JSON list of C-alpha atoms in Angstrom, two decimals:
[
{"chain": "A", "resi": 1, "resn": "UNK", "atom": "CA", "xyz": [-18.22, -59.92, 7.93]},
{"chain": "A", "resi": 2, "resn": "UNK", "atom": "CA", "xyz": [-20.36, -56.81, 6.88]},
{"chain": "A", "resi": 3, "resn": "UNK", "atom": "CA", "xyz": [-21.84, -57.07, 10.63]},
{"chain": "A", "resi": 4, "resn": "UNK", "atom": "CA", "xyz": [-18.40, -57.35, 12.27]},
{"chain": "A", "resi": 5, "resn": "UNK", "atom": "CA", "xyz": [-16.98, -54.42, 10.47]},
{"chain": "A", "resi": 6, "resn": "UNK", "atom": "CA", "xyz": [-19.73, -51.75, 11.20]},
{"chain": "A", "resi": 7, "resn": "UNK", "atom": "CA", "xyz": [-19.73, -53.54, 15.21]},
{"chain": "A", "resi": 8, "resn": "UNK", "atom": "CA", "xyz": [-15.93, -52.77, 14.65]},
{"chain": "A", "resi": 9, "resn": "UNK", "atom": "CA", "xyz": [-16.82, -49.24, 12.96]},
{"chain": "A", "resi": 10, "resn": "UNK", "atom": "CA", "xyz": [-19.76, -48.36, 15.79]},
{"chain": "A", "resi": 11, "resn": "UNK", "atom": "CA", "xyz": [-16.83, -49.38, 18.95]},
{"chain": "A", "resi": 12, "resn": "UNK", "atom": "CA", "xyz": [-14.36, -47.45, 17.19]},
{"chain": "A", "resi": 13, "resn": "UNK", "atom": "CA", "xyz": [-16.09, -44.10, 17.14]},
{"chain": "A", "resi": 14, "resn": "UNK", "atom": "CA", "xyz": [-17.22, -44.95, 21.08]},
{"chain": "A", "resi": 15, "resn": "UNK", "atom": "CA", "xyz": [-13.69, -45.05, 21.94]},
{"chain": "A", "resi": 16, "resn": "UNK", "atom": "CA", "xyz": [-12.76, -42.27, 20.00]},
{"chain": "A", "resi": 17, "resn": "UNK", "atom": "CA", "xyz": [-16.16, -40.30, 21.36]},
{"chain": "A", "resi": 18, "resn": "UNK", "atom": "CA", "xyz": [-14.42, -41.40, 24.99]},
{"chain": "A", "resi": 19, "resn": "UNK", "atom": "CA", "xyz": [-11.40, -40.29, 24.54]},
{"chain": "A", "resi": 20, "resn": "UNK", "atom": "CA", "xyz": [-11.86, -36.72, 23.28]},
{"chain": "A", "resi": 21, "resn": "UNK", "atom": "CA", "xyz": [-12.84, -35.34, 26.67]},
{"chain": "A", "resi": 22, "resn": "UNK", "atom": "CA", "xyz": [-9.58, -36.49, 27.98]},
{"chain": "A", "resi": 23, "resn": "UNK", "atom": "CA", "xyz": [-7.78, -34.76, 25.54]},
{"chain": "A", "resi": 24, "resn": "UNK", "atom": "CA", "xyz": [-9.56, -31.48, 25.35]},
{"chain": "A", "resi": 25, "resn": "UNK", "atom": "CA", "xyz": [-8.53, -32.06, 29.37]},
{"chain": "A", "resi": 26, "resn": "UNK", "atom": "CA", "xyz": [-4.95, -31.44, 27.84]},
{"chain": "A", "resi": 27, "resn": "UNK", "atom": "CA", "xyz": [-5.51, -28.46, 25.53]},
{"chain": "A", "resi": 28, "resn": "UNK", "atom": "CA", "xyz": [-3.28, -25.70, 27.00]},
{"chain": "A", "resi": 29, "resn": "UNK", "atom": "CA", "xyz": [-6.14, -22.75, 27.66]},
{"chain": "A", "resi": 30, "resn": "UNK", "atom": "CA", "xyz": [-3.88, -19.71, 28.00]},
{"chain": "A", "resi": 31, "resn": "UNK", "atom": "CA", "xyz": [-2.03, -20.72, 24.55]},
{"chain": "A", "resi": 32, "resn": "UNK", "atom": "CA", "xyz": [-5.32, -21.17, 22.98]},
{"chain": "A", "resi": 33, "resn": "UNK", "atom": "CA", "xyz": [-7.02, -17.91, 24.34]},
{"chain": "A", "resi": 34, "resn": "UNK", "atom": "CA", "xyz": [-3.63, -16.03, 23.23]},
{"chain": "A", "resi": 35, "resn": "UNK", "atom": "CA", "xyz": [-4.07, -17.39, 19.82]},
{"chain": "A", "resi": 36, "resn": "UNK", "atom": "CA", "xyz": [-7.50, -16.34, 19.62]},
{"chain": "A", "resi": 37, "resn": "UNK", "atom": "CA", "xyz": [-7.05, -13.56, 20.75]},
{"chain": "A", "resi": 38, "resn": "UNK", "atom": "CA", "xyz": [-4.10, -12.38, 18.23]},
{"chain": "A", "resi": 39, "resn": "UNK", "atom": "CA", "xyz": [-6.51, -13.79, 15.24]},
{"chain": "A", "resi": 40, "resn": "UNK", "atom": "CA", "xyz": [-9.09, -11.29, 16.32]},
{"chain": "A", "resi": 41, "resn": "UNK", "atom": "CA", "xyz": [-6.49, -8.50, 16.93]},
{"chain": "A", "resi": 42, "resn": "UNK", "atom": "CA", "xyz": [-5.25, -9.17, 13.67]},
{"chain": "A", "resi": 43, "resn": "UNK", "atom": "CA", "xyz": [-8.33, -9.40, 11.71]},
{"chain": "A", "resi": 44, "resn": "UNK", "atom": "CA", "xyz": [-9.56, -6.00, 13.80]},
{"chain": "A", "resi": 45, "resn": "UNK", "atom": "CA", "xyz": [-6.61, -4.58, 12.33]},
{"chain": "A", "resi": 46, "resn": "UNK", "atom": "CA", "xyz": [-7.38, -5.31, 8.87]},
{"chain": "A", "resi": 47, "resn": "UNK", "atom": "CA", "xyz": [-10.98, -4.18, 9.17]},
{"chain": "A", "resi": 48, "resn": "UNK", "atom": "CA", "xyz": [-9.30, -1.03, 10.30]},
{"chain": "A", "resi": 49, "resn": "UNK", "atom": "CA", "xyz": [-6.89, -0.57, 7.56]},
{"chain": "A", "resi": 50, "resn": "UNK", "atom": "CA", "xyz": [-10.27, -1.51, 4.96]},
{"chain": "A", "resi": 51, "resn": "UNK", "atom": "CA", "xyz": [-12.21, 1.07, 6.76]},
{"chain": "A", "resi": 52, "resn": "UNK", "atom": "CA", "xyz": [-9.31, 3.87, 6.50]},
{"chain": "A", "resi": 53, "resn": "UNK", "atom": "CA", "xyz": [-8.18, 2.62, 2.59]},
{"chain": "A", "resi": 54, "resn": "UNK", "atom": "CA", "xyz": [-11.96, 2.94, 1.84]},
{"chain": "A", "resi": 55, "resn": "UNK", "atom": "CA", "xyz": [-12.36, 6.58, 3.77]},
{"chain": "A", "resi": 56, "resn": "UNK", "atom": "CA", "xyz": [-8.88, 8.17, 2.57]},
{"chain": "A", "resi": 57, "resn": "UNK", "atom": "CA", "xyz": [-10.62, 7.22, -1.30]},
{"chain": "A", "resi": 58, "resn": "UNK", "atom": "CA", "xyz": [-13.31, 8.47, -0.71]},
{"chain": "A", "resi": 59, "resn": "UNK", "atom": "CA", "xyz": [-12.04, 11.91, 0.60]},
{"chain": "A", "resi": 60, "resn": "UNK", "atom": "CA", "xyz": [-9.21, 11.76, -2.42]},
{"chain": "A", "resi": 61, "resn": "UNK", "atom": "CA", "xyz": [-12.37, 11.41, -4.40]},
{"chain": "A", "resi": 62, "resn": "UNK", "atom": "CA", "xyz": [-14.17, 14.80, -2.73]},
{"chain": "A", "resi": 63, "resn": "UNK", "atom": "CA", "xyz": [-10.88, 16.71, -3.56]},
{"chain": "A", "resi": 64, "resn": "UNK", "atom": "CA", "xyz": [-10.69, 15.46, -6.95]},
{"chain": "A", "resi": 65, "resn": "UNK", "atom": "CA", "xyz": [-14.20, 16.20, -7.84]},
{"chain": "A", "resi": 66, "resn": "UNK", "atom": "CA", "xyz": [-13.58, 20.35, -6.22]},
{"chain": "A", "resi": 67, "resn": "UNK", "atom": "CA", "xyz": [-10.39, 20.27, -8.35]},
{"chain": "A", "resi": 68, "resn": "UNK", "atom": "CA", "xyz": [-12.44, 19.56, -11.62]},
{"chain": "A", "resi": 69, "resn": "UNK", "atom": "CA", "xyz": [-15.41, 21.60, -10.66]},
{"chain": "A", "resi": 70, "resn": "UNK", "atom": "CA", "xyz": [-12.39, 24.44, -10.22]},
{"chain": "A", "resi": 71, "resn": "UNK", "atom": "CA", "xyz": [-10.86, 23.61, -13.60]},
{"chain": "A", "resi": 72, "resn": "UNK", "atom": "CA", "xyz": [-13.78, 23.88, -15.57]},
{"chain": "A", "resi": 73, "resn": "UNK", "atom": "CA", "xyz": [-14.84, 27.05, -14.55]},
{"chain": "A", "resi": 74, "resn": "UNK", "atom": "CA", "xyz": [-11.25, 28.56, -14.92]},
{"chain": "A", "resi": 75, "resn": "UNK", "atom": "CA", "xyz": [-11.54, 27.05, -18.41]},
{"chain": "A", "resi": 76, "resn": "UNK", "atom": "CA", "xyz": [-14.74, 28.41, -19.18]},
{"chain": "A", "resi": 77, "resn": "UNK", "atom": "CA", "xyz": [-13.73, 31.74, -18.12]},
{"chain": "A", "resi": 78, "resn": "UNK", "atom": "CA", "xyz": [-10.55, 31.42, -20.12]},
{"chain": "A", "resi": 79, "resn": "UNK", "atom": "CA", "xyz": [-12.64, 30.14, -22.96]},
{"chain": "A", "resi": 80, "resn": "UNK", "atom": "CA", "xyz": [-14.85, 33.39, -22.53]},
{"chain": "A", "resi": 81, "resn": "UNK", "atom": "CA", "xyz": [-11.85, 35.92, -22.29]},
{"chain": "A", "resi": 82, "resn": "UNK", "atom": "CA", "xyz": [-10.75, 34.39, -25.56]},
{"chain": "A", "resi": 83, "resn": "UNK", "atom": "CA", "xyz": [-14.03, 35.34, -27.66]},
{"chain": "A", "resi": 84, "resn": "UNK", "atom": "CA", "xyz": [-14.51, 39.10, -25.88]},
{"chain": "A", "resi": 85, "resn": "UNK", "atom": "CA", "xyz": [-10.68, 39.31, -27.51]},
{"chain": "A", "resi": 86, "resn": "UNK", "atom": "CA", "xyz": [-11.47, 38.46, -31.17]},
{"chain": "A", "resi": 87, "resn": "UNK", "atom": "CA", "xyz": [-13.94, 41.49, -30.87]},
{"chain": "A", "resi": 88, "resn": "UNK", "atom": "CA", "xyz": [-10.88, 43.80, -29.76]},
{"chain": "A", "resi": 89, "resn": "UNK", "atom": "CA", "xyz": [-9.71, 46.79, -31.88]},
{"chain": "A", "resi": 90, "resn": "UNK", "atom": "CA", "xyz": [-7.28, 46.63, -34.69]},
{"chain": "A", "resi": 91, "resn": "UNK", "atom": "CA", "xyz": [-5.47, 48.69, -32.99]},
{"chain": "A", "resi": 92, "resn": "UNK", "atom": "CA", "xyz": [-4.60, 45.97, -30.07]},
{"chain": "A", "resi": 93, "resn": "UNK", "atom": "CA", "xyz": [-4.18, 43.41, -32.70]},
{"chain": "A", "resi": 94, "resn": "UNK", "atom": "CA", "xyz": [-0.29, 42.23, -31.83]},
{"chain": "A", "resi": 95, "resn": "UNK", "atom": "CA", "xyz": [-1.17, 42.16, -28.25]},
{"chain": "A", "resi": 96, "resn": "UNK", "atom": "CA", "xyz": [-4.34, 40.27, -28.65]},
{"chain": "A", "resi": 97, "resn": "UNK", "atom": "CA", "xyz": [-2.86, 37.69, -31.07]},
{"chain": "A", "resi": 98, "resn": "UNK", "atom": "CA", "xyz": [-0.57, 37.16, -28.35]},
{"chain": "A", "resi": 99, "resn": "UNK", "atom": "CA", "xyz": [-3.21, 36.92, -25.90]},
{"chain": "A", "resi": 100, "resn": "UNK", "atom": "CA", "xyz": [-5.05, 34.44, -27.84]},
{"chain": "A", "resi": 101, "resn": "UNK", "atom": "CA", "xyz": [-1.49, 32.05, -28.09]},
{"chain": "A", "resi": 102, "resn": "UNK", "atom": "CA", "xyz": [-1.59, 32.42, -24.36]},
{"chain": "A", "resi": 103, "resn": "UNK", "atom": "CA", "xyz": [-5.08, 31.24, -23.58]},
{"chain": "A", "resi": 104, "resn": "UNK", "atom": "CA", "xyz": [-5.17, 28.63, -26.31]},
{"chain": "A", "resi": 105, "resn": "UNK", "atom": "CA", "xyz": [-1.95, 27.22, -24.60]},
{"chain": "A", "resi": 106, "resn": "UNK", "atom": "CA", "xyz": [-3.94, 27.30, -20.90]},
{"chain": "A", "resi": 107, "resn": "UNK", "atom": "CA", "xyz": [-7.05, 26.08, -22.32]},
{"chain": "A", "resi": 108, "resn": "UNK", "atom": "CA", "xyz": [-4.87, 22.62, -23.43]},
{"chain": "A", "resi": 109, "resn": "UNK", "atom": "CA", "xyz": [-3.12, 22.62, -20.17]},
{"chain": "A", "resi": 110, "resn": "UNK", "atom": "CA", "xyz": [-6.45, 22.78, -18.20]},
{"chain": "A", "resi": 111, "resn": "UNK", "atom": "CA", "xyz": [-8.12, 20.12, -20.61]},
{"chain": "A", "resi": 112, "resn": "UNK", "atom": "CA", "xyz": [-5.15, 18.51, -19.95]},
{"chain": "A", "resi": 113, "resn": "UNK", "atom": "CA", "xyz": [-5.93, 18.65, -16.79]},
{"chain": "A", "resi": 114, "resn": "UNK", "atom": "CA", "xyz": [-9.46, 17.52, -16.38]},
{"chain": "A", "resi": 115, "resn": "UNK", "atom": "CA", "xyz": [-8.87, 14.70, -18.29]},
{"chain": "A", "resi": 116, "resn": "UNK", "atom": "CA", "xyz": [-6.19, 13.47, -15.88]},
{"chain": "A", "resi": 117, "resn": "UNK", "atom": "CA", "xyz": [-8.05, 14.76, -13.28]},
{"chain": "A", "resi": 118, "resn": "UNK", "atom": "CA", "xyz": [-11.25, 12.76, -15.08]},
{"chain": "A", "resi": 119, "resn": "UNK", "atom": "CA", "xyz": [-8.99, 9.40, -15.08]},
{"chain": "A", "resi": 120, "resn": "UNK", "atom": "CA", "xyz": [-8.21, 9.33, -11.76]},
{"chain": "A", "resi": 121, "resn": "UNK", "atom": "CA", "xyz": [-11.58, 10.11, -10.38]},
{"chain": "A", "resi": 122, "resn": "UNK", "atom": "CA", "xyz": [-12.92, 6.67, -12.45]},
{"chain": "A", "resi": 123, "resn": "UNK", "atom": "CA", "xyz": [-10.55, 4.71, -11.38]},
{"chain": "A", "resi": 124, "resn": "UNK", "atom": "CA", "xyz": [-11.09, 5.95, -7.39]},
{"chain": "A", "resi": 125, "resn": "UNK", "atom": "CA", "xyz": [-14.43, 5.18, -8.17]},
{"chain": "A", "resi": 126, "resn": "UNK", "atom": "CA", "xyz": [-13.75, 1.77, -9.44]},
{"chain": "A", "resi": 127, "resn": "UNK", "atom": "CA", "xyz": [-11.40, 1.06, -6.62]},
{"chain": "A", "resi": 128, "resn": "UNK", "atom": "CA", "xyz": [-14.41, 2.62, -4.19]},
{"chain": "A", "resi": 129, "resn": "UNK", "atom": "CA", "xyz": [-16.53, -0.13, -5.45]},
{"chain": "A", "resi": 130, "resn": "UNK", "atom": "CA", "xyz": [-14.31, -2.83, -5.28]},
{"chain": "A", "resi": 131, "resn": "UNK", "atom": "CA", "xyz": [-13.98, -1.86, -1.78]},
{"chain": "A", "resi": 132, "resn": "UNK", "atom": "CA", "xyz": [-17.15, -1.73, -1.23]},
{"chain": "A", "resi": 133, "resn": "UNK", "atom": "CA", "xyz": [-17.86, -5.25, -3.03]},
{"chain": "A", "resi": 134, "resn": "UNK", "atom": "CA", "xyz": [-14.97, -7.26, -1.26]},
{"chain": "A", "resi": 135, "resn": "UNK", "atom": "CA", "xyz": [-16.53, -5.59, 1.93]},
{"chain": "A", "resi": 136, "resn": "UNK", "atom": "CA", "xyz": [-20.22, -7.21, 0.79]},
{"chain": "A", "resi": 137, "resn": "UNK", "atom": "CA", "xyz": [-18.90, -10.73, 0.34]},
{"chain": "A", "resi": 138, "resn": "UNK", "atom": "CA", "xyz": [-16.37, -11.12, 3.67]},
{"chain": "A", "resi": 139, "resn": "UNK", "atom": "CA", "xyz": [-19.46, -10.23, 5.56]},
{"chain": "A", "resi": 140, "resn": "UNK", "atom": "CA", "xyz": [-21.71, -12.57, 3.40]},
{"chain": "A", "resi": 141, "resn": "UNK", "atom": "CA", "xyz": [-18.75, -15.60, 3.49]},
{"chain": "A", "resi": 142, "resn": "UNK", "atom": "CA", "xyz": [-18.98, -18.21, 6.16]},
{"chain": "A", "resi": 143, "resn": "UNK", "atom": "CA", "xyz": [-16.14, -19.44, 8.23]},
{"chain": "A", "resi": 144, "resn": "UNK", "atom": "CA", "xyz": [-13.71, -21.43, 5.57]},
{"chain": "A", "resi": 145, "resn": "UNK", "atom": "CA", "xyz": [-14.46, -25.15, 6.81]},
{"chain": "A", "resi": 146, "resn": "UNK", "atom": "CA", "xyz": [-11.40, -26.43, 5.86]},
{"chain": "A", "resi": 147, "resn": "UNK", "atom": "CA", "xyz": [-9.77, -23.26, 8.23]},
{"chain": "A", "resi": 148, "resn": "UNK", "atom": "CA", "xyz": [-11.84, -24.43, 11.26]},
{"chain": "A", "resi": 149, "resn": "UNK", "atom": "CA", "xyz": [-10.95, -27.99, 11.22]},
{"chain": "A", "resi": 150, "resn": "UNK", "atom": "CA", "xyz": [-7.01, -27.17, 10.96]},
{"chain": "A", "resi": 151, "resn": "UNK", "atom": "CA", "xyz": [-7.66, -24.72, 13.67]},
{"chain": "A", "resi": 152, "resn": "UNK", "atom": "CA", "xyz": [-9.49, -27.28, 16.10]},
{"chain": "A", "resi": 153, "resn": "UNK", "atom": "CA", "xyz": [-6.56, -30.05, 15.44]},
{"chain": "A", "resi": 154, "resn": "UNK", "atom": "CA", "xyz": [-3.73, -26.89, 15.80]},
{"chain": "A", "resi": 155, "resn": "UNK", "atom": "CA", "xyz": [-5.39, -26.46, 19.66]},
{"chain": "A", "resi": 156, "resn": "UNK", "atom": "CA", "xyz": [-5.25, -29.66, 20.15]},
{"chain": "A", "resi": 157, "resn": "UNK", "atom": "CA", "xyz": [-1.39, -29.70, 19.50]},
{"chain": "A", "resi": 158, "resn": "UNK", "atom": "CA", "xyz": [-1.99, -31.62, 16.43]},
{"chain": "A", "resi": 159, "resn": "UNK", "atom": "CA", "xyz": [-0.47, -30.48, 13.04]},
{"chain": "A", "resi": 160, "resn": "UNK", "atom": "CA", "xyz": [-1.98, -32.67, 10.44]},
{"chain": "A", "resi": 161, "resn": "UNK", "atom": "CA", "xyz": [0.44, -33.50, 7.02]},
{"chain": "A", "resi": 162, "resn": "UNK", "atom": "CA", "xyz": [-1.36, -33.37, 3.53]},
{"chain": "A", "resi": 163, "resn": "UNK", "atom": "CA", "xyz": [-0.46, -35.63, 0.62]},
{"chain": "A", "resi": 164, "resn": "UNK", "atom": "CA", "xyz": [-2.56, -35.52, -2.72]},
{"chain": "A", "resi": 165, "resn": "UNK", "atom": "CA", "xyz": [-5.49, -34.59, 0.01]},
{"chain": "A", "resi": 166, "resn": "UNK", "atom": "CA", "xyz": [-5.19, -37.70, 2.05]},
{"chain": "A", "resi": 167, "resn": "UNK", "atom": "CA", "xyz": [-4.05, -37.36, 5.68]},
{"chain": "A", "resi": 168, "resn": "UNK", "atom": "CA", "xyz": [-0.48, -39.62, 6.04]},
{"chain": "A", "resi": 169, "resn": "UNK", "atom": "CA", "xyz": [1.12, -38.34, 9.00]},
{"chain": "A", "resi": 170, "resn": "UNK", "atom": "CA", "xyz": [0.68, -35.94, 11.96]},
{"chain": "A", "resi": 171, "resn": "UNK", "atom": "CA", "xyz": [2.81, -33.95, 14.65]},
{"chain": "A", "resi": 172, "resn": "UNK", "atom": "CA", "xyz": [1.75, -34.04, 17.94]},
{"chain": "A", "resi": 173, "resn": "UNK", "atom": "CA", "xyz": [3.10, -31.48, 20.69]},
{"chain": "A", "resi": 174, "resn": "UNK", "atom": "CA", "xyz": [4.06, -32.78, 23.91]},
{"chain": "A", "resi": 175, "resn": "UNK", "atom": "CA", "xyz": [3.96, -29.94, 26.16]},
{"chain": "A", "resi": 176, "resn": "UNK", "atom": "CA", "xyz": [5.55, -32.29, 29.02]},
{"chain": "A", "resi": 177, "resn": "UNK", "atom": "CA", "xyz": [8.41, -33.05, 26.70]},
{"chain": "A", "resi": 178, "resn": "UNK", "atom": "CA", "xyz": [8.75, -29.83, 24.81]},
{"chain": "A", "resi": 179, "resn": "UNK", "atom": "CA", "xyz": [8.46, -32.06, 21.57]},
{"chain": "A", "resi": 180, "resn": "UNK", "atom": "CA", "xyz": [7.23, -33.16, 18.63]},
{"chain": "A", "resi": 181, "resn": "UNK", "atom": "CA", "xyz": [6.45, -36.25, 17.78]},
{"chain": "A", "resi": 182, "resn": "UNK", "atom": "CA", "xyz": [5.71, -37.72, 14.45]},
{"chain": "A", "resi": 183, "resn": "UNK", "atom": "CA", "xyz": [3.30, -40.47, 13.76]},
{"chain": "A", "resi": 184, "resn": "UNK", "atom": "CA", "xyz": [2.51, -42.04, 10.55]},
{"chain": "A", "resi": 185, "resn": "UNK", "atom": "CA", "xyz": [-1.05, -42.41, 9.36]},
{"chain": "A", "resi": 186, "resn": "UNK", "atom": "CA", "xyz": [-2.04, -45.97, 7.38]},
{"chain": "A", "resi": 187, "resn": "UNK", "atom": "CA", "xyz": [-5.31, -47.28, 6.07]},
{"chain": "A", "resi": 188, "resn": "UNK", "atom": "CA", "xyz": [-4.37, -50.58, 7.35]},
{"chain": "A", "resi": 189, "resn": "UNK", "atom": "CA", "xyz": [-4.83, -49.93, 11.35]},
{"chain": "A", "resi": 190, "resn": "UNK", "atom": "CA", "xyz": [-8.57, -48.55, 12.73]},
{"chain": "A", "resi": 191, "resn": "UNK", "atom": "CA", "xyz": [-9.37, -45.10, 13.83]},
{"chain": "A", "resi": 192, "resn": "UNK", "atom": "CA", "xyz": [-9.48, -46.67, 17.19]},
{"chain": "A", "resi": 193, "resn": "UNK", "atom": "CA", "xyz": [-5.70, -47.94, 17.15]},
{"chain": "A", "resi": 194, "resn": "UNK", "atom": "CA", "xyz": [-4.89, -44.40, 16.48]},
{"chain": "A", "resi": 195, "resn": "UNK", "atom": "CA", "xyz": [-6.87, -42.81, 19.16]},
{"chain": "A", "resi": 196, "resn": "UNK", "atom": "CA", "xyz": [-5.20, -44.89, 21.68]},
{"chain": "A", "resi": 197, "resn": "UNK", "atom": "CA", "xyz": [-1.85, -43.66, 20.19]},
{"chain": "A", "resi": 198, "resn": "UNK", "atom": "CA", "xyz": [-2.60, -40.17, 20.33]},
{"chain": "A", "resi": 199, "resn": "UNK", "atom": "CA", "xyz": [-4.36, -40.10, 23.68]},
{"chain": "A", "resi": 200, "resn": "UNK", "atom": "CA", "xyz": [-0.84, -41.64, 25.00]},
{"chain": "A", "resi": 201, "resn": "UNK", "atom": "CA", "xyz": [1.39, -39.45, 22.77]},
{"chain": "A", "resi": 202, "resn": "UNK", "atom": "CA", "xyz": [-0.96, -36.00, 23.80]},
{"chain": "A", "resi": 203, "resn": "UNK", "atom": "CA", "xyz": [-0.65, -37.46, 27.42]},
{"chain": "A", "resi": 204, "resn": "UNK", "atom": "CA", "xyz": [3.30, -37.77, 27.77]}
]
């Protein structure tokens, strides 16, 4: 029995081995080479849109980092201004009491604003890195397996149907008919049985 099943095993995948030719014979070219070609369109767009998310950061980043630069020293100065006026006469005592309200009140607002200005430069720079990581590991990934395989049955004008990850059924294109045609999927019949059944249904 053991002998007959891997002889039945061994002419199965010969038939099936025969039979691919003729159906990669079938495979519409132009449809293919369009869908290729939109998948790398696409995915050129996307390294675009990266590449200009990841530049308009970092330029957001350049800005940010002259605004704070600009802040500080405005505070600084203000800061300065403040002590030369605690040294003014008695005299100008009114008007320098009032100048110290005013540049105590623009000392907070500028603190005020390097601290915003402080929180959004860390988080561009945590977003710059992300970037930059997610950019490290697409290049580093390999093709998604799972992604070609669905792909290579898709050309062939074969969409397979998923159930608790077991293949049950598939849809097969008839570009003759302008169809689709079912076709149930059982343990119970040999890969060969099915190859002759799609090699008819891809060939109507």
């Amino acid at each position: 029995m053991l002998a007959e099943s891997l002889e039945m095993d061994h002419d199965t995948e010969s038939a099936f081995e025969s039979i691919v030719p003729h159906l990669l014979e079938q495979l519409d070219v132009l449809e293919d080479a369009a869908s290729l070609s939109s998948y790398l369109s696409t995915l050129n767009t996307l390294t675009h849109e990266r590449d200009a998310a990841k530049q308009d950061a970092m330029d957001t980043l350049k800005r940010l980092s002259l605004s704070l630069e600009k802040a500080k020293r405005e505070t600084e100065a203000a800061q300065a201004a403040h002590a030369a006026h605690k040294h003014a006469n008695h005299v100008e005592l009114a008007s320098i009491e009032d100048a110290k309200f005013r540049i105590a009140k623009q000392i907070q607002a500028e603190e005020k604003s390097i601290s915003t200005l402080e929180s959004r430069r860390a988080a561009l720079l945590s977003e710059l890195e992300a970037l930059k990581a997610e950019e490290e590991l697409e290049a580093s990934r390999p093709p998604d397996e799972s992604v070609l395989k669905l792909n290579m049955y898709k050309s062939l004008g074969i969409d397979l149907v998923y159930e608790n990850d077991t293949i049950v059924r598939c849809h097969v294109r008839s570009v003759k008919k302008n169809d689709i045609m079912p076709l149930d999927l059982s343990v119970h019949y040999s890969r060969y049985f099915y190859a002759n059944i799609l090699w008819e249904m891809c060939s109507s």
